[in-house]
Tab-separated table of C-alpha atoms in Angstrom:
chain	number	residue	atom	x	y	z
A	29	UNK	CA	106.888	92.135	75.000
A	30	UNK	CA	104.903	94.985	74.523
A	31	UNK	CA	106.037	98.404	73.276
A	32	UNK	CA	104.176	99.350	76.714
A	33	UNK	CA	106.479	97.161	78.500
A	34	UNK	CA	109.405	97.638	77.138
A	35	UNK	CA	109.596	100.960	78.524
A	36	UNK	CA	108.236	99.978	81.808
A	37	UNK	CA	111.364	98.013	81.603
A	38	UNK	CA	113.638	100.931	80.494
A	39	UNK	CA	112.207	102.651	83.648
A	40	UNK	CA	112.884	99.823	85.622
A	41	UNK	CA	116.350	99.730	84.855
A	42	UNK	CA	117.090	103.690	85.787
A	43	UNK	CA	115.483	103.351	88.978
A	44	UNK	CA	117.550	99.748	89.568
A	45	UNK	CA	121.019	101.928	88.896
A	46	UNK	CA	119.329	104.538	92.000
A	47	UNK	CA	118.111	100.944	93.849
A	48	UNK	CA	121.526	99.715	93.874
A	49	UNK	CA	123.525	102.246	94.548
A	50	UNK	CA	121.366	102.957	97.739
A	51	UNK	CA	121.302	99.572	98.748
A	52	UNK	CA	125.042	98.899	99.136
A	53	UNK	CA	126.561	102.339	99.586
A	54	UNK	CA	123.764	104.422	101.265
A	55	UNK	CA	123.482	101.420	103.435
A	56	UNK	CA	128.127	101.489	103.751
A	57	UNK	CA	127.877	104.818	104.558
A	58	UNK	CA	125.774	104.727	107.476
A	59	UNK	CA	128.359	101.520	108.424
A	60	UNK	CA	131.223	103.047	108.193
A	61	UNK	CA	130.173	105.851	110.797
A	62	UNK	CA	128.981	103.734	113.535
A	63	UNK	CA	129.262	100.037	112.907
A	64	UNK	CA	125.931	99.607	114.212
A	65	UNK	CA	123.482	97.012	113.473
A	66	UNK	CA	120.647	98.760	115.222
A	67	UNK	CA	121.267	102.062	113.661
A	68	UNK	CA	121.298	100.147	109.874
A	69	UNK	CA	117.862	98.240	111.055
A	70	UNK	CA	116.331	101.880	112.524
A	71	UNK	CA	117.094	103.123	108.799
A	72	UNK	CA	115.485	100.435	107.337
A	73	UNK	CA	112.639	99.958	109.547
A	74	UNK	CA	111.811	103.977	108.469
A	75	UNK	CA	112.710	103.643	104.586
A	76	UNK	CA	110.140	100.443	104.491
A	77	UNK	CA	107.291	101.890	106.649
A	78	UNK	CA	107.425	105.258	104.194
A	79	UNK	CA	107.702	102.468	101.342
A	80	UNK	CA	104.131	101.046	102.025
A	81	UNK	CA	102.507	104.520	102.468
A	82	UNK	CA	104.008	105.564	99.301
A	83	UNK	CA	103.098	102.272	97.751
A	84	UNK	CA	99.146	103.244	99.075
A	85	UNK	CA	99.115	106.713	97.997
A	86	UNK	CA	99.618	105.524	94.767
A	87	UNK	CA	97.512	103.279	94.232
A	88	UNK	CA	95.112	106.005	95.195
A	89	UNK	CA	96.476	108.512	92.998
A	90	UNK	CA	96.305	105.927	89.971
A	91	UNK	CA	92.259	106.229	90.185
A	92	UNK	CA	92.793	109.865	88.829
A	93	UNK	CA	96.297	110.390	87.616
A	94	UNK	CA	98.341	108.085	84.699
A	95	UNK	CA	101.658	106.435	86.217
A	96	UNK	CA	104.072	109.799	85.126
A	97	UNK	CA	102.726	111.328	88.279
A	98	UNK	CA	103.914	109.017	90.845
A	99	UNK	CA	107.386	108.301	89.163
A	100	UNK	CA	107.929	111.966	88.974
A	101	UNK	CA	107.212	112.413	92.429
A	102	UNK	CA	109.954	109.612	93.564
A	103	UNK	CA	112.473	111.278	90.912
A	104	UNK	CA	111.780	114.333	93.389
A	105	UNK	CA	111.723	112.318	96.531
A	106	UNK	CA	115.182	110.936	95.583
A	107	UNK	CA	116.604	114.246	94.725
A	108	UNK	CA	115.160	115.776	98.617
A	109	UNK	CA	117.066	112.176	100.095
A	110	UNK	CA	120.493	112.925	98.250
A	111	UNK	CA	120.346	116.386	99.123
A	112	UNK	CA	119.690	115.603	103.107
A	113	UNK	CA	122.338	113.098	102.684
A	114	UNK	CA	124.761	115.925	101.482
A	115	UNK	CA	123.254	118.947	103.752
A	116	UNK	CA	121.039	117.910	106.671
A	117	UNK	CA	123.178	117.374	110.293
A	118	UNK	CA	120.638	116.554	112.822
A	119	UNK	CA	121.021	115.625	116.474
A	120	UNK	CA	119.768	113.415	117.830
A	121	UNK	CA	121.576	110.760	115.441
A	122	UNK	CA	118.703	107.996	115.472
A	123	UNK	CA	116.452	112.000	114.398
A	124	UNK	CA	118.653	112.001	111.730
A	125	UNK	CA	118.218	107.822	110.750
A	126	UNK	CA	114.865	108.172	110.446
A	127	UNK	CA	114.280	111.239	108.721
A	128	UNK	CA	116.716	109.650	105.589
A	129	UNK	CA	114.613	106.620	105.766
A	130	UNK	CA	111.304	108.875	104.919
A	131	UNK	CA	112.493	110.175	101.356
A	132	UNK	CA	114.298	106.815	100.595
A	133	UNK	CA	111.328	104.933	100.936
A	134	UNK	CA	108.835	107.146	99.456
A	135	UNK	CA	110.967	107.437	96.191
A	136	UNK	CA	111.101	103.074	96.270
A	137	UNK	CA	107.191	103.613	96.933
A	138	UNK	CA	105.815	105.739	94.254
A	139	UNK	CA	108.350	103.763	91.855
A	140	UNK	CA	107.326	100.405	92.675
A	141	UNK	CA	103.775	100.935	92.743
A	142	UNK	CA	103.780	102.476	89.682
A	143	UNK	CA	105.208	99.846	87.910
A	144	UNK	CA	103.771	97.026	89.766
A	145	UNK	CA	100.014	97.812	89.267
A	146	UNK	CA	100.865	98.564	85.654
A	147	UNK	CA	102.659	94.957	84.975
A	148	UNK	CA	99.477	93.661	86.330
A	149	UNK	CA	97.168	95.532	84.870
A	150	UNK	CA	98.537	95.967	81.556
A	151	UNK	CA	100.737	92.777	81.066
A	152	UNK	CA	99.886	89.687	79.341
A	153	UNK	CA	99.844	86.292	81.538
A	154	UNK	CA	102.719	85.184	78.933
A	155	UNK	CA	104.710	88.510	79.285
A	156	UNK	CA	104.724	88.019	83.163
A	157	UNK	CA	108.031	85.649	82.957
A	158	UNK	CA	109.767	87.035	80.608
A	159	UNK	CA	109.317	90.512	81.985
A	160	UNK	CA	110.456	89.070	85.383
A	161	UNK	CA	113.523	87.348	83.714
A	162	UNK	CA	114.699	90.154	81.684
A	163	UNK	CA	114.946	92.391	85.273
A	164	UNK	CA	116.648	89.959	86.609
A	165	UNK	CA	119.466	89.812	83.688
A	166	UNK	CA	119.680	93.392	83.812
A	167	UNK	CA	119.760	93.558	87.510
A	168	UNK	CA	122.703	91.193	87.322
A	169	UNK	CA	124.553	93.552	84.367
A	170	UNK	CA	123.652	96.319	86.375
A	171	UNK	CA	125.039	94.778	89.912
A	172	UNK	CA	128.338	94.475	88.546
A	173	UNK	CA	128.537	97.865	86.719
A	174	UNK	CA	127.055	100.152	89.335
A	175	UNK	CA	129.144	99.617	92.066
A	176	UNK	CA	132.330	99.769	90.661
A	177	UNK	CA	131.256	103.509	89.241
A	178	UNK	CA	130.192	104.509	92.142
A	179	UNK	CA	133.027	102.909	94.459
A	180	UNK	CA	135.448	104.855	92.046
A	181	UNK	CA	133.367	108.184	92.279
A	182	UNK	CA	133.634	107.709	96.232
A	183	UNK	CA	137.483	107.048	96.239
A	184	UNK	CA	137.989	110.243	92.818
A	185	UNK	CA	134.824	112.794	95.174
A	186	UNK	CA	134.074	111.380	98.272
A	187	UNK	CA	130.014	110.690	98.858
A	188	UNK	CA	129.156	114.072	98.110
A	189	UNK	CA	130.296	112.993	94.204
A	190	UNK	CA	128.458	110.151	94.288
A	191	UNK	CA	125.753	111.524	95.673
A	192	UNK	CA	125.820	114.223	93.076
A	193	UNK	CA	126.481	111.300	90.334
A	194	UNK	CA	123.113	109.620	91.538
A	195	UNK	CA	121.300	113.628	91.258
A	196	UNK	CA	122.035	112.924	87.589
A	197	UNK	CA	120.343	109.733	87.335
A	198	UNK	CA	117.206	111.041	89.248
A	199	UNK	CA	117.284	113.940	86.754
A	200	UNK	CA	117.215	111.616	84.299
A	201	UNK	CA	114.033	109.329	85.930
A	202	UNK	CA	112.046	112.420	85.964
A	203	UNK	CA	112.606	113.363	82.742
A	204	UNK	CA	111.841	109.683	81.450
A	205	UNK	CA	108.329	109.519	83.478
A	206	UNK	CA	107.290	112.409	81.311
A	207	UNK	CA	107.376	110.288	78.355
A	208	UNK	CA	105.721	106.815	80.370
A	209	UNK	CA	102.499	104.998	78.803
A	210	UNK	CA	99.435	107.178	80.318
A	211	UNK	CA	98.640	103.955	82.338
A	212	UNK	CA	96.181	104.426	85.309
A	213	UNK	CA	93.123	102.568	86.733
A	214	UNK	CA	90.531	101.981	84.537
A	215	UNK	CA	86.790	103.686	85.081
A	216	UNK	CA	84.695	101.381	87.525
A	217	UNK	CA	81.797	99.454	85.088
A	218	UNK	CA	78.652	99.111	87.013
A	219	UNK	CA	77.562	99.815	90.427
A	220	UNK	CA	79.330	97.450	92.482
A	221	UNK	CA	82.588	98.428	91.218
A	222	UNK	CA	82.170	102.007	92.030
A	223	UNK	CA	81.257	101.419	95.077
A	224	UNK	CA	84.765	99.318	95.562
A	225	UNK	CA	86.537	101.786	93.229
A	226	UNK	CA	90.424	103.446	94.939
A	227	UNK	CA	89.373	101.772	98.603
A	228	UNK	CA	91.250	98.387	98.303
A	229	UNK	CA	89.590	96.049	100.905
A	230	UNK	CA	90.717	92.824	101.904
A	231	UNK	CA	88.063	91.125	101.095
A	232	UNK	CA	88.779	92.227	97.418
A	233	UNK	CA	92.333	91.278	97.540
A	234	UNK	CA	92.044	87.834	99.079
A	235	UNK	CA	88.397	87.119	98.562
A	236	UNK	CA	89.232	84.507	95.269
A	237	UNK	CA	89.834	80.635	95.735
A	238	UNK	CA	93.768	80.046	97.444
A	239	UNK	CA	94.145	83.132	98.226
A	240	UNK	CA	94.397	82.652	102.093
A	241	UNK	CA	97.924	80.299	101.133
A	242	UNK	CA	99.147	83.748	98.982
A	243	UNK	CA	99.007	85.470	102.211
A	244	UNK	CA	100.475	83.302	104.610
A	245	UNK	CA	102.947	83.151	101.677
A	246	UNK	CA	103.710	86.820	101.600
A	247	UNK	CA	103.786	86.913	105.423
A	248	UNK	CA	106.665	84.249	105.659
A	249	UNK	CA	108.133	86.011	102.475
A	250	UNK	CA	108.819	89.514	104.281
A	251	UNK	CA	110.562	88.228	106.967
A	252	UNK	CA	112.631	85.982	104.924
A	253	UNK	CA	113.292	89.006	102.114
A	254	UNK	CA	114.383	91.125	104.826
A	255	UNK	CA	117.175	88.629	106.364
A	256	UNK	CA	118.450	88.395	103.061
A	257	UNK	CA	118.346	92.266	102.241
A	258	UNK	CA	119.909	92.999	105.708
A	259	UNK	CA	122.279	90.606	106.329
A	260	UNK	CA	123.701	90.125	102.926
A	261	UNK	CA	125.296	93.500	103.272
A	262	UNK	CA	126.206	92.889	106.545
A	263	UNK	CA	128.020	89.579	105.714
A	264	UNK	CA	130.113	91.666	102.762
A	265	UNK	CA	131.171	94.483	105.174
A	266	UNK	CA	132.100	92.215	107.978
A	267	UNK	CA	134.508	90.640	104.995
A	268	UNK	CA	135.859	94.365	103.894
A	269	UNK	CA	135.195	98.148	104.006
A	270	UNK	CA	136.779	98.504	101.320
A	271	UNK	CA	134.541	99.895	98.438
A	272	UNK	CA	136.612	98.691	95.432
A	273	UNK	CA	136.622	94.835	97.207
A	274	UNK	CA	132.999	95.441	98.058
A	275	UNK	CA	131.997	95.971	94.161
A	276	UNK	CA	134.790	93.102	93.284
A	277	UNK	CA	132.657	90.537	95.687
A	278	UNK	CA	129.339	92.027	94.377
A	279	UNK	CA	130.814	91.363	91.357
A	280	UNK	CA	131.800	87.590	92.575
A	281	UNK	CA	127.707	87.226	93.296
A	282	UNK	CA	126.132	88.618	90.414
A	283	UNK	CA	128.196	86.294	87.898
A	284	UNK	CA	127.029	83.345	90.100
A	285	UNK	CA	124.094	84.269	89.930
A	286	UNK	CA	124.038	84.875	85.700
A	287	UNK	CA	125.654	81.102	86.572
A	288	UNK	CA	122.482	80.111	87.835
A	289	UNK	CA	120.503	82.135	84.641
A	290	UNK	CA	122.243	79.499	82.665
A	291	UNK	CA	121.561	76.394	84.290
A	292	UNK	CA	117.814	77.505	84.578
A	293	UNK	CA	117.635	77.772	80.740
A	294	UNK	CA	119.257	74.955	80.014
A	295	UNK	CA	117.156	72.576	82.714
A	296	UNK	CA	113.807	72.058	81.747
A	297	UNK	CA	112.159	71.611	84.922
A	298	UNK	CA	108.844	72.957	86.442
A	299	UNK	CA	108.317	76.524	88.416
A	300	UNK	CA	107.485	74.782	91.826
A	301	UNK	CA	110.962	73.143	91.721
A	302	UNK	CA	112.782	75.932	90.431
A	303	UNK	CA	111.308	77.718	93.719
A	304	UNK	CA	111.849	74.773	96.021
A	305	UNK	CA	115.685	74.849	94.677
A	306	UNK	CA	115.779	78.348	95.195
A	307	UNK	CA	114.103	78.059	98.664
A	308	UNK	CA	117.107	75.193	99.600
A	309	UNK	CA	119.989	77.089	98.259
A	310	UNK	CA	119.045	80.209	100.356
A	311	UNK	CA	118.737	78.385	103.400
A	312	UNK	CA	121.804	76.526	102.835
A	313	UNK	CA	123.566	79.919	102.512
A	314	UNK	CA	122.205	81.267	105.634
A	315	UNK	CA	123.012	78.479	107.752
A	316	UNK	CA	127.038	78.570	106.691
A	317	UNK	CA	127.518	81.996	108.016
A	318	UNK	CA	127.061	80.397	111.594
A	319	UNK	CA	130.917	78.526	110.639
A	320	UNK	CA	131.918	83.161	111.068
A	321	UNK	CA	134.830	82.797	108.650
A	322	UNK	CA	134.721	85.658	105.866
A	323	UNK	CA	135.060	82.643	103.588
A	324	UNK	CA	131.836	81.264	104.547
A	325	UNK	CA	130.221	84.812	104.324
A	326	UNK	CA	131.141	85.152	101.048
A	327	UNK	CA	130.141	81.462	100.431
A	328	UNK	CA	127.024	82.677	101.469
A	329	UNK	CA	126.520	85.109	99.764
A	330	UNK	CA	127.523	83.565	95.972
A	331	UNK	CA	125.057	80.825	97.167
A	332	UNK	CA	122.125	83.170	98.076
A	333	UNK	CA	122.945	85.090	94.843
A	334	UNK	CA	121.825	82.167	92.900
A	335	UNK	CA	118.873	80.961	95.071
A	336	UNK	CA	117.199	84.693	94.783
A	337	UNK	CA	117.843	84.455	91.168
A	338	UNK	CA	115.700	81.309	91.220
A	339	UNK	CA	113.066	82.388	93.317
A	340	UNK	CA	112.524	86.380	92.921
A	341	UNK	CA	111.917	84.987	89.474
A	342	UNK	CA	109.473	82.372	89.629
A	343	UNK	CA	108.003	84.092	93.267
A	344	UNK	CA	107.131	87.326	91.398
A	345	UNK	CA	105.613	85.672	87.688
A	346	UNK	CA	103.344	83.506	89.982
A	347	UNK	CA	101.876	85.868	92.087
A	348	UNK	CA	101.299	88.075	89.586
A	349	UNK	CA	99.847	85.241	87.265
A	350	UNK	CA	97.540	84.413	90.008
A	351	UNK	CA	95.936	87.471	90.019
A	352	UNK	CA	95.537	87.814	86.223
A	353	UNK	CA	92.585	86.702	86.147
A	354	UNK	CA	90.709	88.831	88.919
A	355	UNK	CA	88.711	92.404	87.283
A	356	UNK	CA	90.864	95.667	87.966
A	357	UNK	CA	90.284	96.622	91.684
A	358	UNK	CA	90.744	93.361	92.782
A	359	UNK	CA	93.968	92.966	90.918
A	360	UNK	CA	95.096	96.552	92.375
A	361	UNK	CA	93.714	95.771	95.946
A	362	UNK	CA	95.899	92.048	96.094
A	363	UNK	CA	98.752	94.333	95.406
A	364	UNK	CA	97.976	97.175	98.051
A	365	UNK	CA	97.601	94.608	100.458
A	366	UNK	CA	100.385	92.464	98.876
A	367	UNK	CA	103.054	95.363	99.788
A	368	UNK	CA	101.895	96.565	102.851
A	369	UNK	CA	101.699	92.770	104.394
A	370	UNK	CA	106.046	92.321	102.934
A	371	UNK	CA	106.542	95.754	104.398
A	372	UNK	CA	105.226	95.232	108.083
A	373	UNK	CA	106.773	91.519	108.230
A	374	UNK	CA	109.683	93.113	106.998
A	375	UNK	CA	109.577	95.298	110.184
A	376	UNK	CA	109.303	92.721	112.507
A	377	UNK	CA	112.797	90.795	111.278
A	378	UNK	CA	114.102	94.541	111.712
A	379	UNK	CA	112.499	94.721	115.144
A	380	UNK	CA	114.514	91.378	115.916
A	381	UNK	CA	117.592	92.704	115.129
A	382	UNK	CA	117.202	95.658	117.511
A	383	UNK	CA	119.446	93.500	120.347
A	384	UNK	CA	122.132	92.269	118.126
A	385	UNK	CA	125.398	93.781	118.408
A	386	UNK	CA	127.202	90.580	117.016
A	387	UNK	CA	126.812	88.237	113.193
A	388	UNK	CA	126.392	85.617	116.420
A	389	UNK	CA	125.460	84.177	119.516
A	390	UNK	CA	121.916	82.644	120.524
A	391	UNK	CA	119.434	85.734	119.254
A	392	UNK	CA	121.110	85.494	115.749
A	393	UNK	CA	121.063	81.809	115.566
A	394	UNK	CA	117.793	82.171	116.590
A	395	UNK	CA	116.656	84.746	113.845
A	396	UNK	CA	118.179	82.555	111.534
A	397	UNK	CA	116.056	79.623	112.365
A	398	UNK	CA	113.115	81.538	111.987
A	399	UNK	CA	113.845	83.012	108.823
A	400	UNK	CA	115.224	79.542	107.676
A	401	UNK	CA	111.493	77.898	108.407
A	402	UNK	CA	109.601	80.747	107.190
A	403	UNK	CA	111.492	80.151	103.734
A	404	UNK	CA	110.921	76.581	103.347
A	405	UNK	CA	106.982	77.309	104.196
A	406	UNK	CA	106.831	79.142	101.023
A	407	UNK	CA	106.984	77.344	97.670
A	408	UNK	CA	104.402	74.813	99.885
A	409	UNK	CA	102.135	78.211	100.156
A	410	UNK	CA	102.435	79.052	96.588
A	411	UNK	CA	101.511	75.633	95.555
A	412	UNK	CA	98.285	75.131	97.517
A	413	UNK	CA	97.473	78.224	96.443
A	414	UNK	CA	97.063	77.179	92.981
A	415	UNK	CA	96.070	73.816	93.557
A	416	UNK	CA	93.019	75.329	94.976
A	417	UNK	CA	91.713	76.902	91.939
A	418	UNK	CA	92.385	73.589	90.203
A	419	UNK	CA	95.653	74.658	88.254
């Protein structure tokens, strides 16, 4: 890789240690208060709508400013969301839900963007994979390793110390931005592309052979990504609240899942299949948890663990590869569009799980089904997407 990627990766990892701790104890901490799965889908519902305005803005802000900008200003947007977490007592409660979700989401926003449109823009096609695969090792190292600190730093200081422990790490992300590639948007050349230049129009983003099957792809991927995101954590607390067995079973997933790193290097098989095996493990795992015994959550979970692994991997290198090949804006408006389109489908699985008070009954089995056919639908997308510019 790249010297220029290599320290898109070393940013990536920070903000993964901020990612992860958020994900599982941000996410605990809301659980343990309430044990509601409306109040957790409210919270995420705000953090992902303030996601894909972030996500925009920057994009925007890219046409004039290098990437340090935006991944200072979600180093700051972290630090306002810890300190609300610590400080801020609202009433109304669901007031209070939302207004956490606005930070949160912001700081994943500005983050991913600026990372995202710079992978694409200033990756090679043959960096693309093992860019993707080297997150995805570190993710796993950093899966195991985060929640145990932070479980202990919740059990030694309460959240407030963990809180404070993750003040350090955004300290730390906005030092590191100062010292990013100056990566931003290159000048438009010509008339046509200042005319198109920081608007992002549909037409630019899927206006290129197969890329109607990329967006029914994406669209079926949010709803599917969200499941997965929501009820993963769900399925681990209905197992334990305990934060020392939560990190020990995150633990449990993220060595199956470096399992599953070693199988795919040792099988030479194709991408599409590697997807497609991804795709059936997944949907295997979600269809156990209907048996509601914790050892078919966690079964589920060590099964899903792997099948992400499998497709986040070859999901992410292909989309990005696809668009390789497309001038700037387009590249920058499929990824605009790209976000927004996994944000609001991510919304409407959170929408669906407005009525459930139960992990069962006929609305869950019901979700399930529909996330269940949404994931099979899309390693079919991704390959008639490419078939139809001849690859």
């Amino acid at each position: 890789m790249s010297k220029e990627m290599k320290k898109l990766l070393a940013m990536n990892t920070v903000s993964s240690i901020i990612a992860i701790y958020i994900g599982l104890f941000v996410n605990l901490y809301l659980w343990e208060q309430t044990h509601s799965i409306a109040e957790l889908s409210l919270y995420n519902l705000s953090m992902f709508v303030s996601w894909g305005i972030a996500f925009t803005a920057t994009a925007k802000l890219l046409t004039r400013f290098t990437i340090r900008l935006p991944l200072g200003v979600s180093a700051v947007c972290g630090g306002i969301a810890f300190a609300y977490l610590q400080y801020a007592h609202l009433e109304p409660r669901w007031l209070w839900i939302i207004v956490l979700g606005v930070p949160i989401g912001a700081m994943f926003g500005f983050s991913t963007a600026a990372q995202n449109l710079s992978i694409a823009l200033s990756g090679k096609s043959s960096e693309l994979s093992p860019y993707f695969a080297a997150i995805s090792i570190i993710g796993q190292v950093l899966s195991i390793a985060v929640p145990f600190i932070a479980a202990k730093a919740i059990d030694g200081f309460g959240y407030g110390g963990s809180f404070a422990l993750m003040l350090v790490f955004l300290t730390l992300m906005l030092v590191f931005s100062a010292f990013m590639p100056r990566m931003k948007l290159p000048a438009p050349q010509g008339e046509a592309e200042r005319a198109d230049h920081g608007k992002f129009r549909f037409r630019l983003a899927f206006g290129q052979p197969g890329a109607k099957w990329m967006l029914l792809s994406m669209l079926a991927a949010g709803i599917f990504l969200q499941f997965q995101n929501l009820f993963t954590l769900l399925f681990t607390f209905s197992v334990t609240e305990n934060k020392v067995l939560i990190a020990l079973l995150n633990m449990l997933y993220t060595l199956s899942a470096i399992g599953g790193l070693w199988v795919y290097r040792k099988c030479r098989i194709s991408e599409n299949r590697w997807l497609w095996i991804g795709a059936a493990l997944l949907a295997v795992g979600f269809i156990i948890v209907l048996f509601r015994h914790p050892i078919a959550l966690v079964a589920s979970n060590v099964l899903t663990a792997v099948g992400m692994f499998y497709f986040t991997t070859v999901w992410n290198a292909q989309q990005f590869r696809f668009i390789k090949p497309a001038g700037a804006i387009r590249q920058t408006s499929f990824l605009v569009w790209r976000e927004n389109i996994l944000v609001a489908t991510r919304c409407v699985l959170l929408v669906l799980t407005f009525q459930l008070s139960e992990l069962h009954g006929v609305w869950f089995v019901m979700i399930i089904s529909f996330t269940v056919c949404c994931l099979m639908l899309i390693p079919l997308f991704q390959h008639l997407a490419f078939r139809a510019r001849g690859e």
